[in-house]
Short mmCIF file of C-alpha atoms in Angstrom, two decimals:
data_model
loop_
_atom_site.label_atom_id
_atom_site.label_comp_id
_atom_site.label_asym_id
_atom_site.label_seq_id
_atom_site.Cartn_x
_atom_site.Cartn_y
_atom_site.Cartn_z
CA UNK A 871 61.70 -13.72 8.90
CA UNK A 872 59.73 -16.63 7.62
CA UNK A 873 56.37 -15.27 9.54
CA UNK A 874 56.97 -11.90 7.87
CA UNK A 875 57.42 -14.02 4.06
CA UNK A 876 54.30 -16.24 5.17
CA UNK A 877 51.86 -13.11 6.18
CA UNK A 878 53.22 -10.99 2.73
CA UNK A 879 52.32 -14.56 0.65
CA UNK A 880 49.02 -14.47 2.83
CA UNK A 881 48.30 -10.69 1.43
CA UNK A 882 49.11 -11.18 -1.88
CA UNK A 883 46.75 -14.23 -1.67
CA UNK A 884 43.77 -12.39 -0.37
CA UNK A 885 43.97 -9.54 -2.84
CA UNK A 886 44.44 -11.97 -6.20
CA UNK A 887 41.29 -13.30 -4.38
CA UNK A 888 39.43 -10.44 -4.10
CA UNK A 889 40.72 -9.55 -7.77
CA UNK A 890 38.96 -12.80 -9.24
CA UNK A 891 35.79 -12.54 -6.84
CA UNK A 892 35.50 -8.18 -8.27
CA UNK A 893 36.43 -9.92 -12.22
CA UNK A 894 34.13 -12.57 -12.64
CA UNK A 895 30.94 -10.85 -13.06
CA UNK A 896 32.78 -8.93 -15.72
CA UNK A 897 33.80 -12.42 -16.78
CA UNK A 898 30.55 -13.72 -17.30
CA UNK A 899 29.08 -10.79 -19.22
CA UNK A 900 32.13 -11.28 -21.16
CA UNK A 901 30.95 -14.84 -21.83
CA UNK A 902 27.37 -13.65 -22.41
CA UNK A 903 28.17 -11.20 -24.96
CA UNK A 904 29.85 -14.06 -26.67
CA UNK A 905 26.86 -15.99 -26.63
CA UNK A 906 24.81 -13.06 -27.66
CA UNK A 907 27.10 -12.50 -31.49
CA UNK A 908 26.54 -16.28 -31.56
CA UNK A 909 22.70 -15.65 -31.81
CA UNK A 910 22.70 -18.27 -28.43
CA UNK A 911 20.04 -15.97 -26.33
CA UNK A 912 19.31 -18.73 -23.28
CA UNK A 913 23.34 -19.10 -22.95
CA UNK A 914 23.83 -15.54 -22.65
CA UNK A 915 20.82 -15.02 -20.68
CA UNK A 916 22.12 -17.76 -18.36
CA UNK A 917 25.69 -15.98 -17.97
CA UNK A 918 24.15 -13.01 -17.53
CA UNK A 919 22.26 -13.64 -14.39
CA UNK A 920 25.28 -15.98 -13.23
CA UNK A 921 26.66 -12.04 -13.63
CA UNK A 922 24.08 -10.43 -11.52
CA UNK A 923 24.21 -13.34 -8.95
CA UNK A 924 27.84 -12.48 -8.37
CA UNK A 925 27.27 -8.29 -8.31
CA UNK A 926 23.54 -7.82 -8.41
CA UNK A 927 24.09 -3.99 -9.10
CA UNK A 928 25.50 -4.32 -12.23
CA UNK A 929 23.76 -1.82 -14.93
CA UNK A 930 25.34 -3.41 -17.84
CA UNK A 931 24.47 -6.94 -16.91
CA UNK A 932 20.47 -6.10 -16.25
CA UNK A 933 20.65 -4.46 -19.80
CA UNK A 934 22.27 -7.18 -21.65
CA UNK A 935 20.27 -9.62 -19.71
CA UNK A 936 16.64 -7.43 -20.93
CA UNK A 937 18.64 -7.52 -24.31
CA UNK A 938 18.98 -10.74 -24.48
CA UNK A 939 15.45 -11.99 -23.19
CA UNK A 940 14.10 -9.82 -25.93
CA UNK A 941 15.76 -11.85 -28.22
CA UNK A 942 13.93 -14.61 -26.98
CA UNK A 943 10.17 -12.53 -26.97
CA UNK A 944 10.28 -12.41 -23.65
CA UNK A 945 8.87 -9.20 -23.53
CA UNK A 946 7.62 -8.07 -19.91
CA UNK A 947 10.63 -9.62 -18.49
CA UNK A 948 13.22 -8.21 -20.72
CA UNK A 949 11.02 -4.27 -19.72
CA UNK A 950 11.76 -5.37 -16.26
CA UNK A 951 15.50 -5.95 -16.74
CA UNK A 952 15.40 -2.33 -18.53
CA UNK A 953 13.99 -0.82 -16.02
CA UNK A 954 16.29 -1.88 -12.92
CA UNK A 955 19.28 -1.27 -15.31
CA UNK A 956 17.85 2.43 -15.87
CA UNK A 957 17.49 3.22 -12.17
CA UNK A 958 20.82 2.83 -11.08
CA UNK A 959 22.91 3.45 -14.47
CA UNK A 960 24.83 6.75 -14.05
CA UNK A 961 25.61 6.66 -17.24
CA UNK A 962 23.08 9.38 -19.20
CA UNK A 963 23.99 7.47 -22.27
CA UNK A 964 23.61 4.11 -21.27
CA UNK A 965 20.58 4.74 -19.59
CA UNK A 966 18.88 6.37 -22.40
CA UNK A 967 19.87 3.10 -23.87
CA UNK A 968 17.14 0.94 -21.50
CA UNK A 969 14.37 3.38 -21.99
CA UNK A 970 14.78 3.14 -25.70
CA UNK A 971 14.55 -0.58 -25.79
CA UNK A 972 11.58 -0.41 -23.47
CA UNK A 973 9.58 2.13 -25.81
CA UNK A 974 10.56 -0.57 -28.50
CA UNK A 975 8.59 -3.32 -26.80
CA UNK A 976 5.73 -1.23 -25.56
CA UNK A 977 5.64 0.47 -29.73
CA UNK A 978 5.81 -3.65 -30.47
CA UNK A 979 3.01 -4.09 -28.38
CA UNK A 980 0.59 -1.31 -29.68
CA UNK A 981 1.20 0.65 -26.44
CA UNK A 982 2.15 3.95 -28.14
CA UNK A 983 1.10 6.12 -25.28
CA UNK A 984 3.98 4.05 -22.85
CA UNK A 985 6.47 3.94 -25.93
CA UNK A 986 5.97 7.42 -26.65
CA UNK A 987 6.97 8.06 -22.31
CA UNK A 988 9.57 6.08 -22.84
CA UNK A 989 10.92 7.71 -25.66
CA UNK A 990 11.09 10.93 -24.08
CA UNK A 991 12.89 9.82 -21.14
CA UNK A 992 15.54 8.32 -23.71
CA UNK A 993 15.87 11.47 -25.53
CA UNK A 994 16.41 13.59 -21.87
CA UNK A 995 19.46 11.50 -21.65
CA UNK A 996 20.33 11.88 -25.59
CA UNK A 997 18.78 14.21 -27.41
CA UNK A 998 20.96 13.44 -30.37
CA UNK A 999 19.99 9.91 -30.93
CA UNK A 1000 17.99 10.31 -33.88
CA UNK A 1001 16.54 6.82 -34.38
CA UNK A 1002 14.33 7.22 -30.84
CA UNK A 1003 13.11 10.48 -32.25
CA UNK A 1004 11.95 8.67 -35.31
CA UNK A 1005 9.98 5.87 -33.32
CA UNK A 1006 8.39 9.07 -30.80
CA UNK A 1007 7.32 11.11 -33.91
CA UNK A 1008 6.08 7.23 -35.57
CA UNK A 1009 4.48 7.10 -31.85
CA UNK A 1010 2.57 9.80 -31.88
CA UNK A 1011 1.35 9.89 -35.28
CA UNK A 1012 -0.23 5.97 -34.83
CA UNK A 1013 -1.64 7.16 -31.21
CA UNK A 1014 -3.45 10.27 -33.40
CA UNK A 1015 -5.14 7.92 -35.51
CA UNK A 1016 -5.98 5.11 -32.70
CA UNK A 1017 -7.39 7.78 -29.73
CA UNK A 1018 -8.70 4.40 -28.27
CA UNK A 1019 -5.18 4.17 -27.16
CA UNK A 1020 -5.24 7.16 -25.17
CA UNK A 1021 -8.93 6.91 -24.18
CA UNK A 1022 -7.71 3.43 -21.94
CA UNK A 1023 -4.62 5.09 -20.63
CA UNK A 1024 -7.29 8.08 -19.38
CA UNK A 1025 -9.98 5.29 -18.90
CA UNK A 1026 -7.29 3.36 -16.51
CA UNK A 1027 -6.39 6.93 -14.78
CA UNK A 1028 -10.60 6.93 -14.40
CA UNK A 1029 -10.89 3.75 -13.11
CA UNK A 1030 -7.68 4.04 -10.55
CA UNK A 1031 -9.43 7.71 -9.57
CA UNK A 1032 -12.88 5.59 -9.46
CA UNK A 1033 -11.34 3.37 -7.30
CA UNK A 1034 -9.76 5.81 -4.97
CA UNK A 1035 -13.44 7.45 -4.57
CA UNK A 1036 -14.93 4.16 -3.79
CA UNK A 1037 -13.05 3.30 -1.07
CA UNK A 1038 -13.29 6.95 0.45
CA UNK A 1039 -16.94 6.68 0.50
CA UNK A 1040 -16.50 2.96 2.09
CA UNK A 1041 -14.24 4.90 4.53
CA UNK A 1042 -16.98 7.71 4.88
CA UNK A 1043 -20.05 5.22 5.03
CA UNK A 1044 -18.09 3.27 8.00
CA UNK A 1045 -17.40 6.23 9.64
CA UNK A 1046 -21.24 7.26 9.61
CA UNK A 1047 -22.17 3.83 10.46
CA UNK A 1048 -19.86 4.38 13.43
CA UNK A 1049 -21.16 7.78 14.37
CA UNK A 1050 -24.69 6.20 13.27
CA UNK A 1051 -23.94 3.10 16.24
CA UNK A 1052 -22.73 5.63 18.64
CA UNK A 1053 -26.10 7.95 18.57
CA UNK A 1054 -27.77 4.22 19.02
CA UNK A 1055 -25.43 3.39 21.86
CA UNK A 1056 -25.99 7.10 22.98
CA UNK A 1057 -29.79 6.33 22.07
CA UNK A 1058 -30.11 3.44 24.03
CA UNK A 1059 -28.27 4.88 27.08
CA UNK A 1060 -30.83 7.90 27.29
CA UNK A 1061 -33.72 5.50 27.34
CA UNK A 1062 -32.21 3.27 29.97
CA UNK A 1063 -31.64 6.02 32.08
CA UNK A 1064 -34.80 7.80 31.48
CA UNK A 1065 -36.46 4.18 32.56
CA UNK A 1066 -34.44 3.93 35.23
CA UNK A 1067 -35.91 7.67 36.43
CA UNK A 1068 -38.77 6.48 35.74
CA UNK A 1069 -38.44 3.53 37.59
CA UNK A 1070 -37.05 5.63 40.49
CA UNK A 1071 -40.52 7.87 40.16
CA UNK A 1072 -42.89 4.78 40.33
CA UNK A 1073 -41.00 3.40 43.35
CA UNK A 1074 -40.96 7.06 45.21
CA UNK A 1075 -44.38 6.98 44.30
CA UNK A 1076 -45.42 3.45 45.31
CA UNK A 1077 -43.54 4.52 48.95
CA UNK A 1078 -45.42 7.89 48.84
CA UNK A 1079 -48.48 6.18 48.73
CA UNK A 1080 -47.64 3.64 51.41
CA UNK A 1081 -46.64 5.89 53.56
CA UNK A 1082 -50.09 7.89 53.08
CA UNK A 1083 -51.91 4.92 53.36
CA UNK A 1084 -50.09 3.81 56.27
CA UNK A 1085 -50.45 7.48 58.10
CA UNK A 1086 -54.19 7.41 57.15
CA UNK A 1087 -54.66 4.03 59.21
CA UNK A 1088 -52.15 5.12 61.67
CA UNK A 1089 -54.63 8.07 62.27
CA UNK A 1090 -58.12 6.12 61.71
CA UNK A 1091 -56.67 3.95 64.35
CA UNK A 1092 -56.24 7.19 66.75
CA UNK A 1093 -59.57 7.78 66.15
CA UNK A 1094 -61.42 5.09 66.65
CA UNK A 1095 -59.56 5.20 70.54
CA UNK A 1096 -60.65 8.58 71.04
CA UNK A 1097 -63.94 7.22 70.68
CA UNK A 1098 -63.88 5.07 72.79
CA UNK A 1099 -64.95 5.06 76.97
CA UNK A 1100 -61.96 5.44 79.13
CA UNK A 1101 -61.72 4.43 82.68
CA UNK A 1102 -61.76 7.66 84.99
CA UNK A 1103 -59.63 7.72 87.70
CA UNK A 1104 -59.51 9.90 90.59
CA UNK A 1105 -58.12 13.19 90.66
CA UNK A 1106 -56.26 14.50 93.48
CA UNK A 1107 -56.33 17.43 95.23
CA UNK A 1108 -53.56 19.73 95.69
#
């Protein structure tokens, strides 16, 4: 009876445990957000990512987190927080939420043509949010009278095609000094073997000749017997 008390204390234990451990990141946005009201942007920024360290796929801790390094100008990182909180927020709402924020800091920055993407993507997920509407129309109306800032956004897609061409014709000038060595190597092999025939020729030659030379003397030789008196011996009769 006592092991059956023990193991139902041990239960309840473990699942108060995992209660906490599943709380606290909830917790400590709770926390944060109470440091945000308070206008204290490095305390909630630090209980926010005390948040994330305990549930790192929390959506409303990366927002509050980009929310509250924007508070602090911390622009490119607070975009960053936006964006990770936008990829895996289910929430249309919410989402729309990040991408507003992040055409707020990219308007901020003179980057209308990014703000003005940004916007859009805020008003797929709420078309009824009136305020991002106002910044996309304020968007495109500064981007009309600064085409600079669509000539680098072009200029950029330019340079990245530029780039891509570049290192197809580094790929294509490799492969034709590739195909260029192999004729060499191909080249080179015809010549040695047309020296080596050639070699082969000379030396059939050279034996050719020899051998002439030799048969000629072989036969001068022959002659120059012939010529000469031989001993006569007697014949027999039969």
């Amino acid at each position: 009876m006592r092991d059956c008390y023990r193991y139902i204390i041990l239960i309840v234990m473990m699942v108060c445990t995992l209660s906490l451990q599943a709380q606290s990141d909830r917790g400590l946005i709770r926390m944060g957000n109470r440091a945000f009201h308070a206008q204290k942007w490095t305390k909630a920024e630090i209980n926010y990512r005390k948040a994330l360290a305990k549930n790192s796929s929390n959506s409303q801790a990366l927002y509050n987190l980009g929310c509250a390094l924007l508070q602090q100008d911390k622009d490119s990182m607070a975009v960053e927080q936006f964006e990770k909180a936008s990829k895996i927020e289910n929430n249309p709402f919410r989402r729309s939420k990040s991408y507003h924020n992040i055409g707020v800091i990219m308007q901020k920055q003179r980057q209308y043509a990014q703000a003005i993407d940004a916007y859009k993507m805020s008003l797929r997920d709420n078309p009824g949010d009136n305020e991002t509407r106002y910044n996309l129309a304020l968007c495109k109306k500064l981007l009309k009278n600064n085409p600079n800032q669509q000539n680098k956004k072009n200029d950029k897609n330019k340079d990245k095609n530029k780039n891509k061409d570049k290192k197809n014709q580094k790929n294509k000038k490799e492969d034709q000094n590739q195909n260029k060595k192999g004729q060499n190597q191909d080249k080179n092999k015809n010549q040695n073997q047309r020296h080596e025939q050639k070699m082969s020729r000379d030396n059939a030659d050279q034996l050719l000749n020899a051998a002439i030379q030799q048969e000629k003397a072989t036969k001068q030789k022959m002659q120059r017997n012939m010529s000469q008196p031989k001993s006569r011996n007697l014949d027999k009769n039969w």
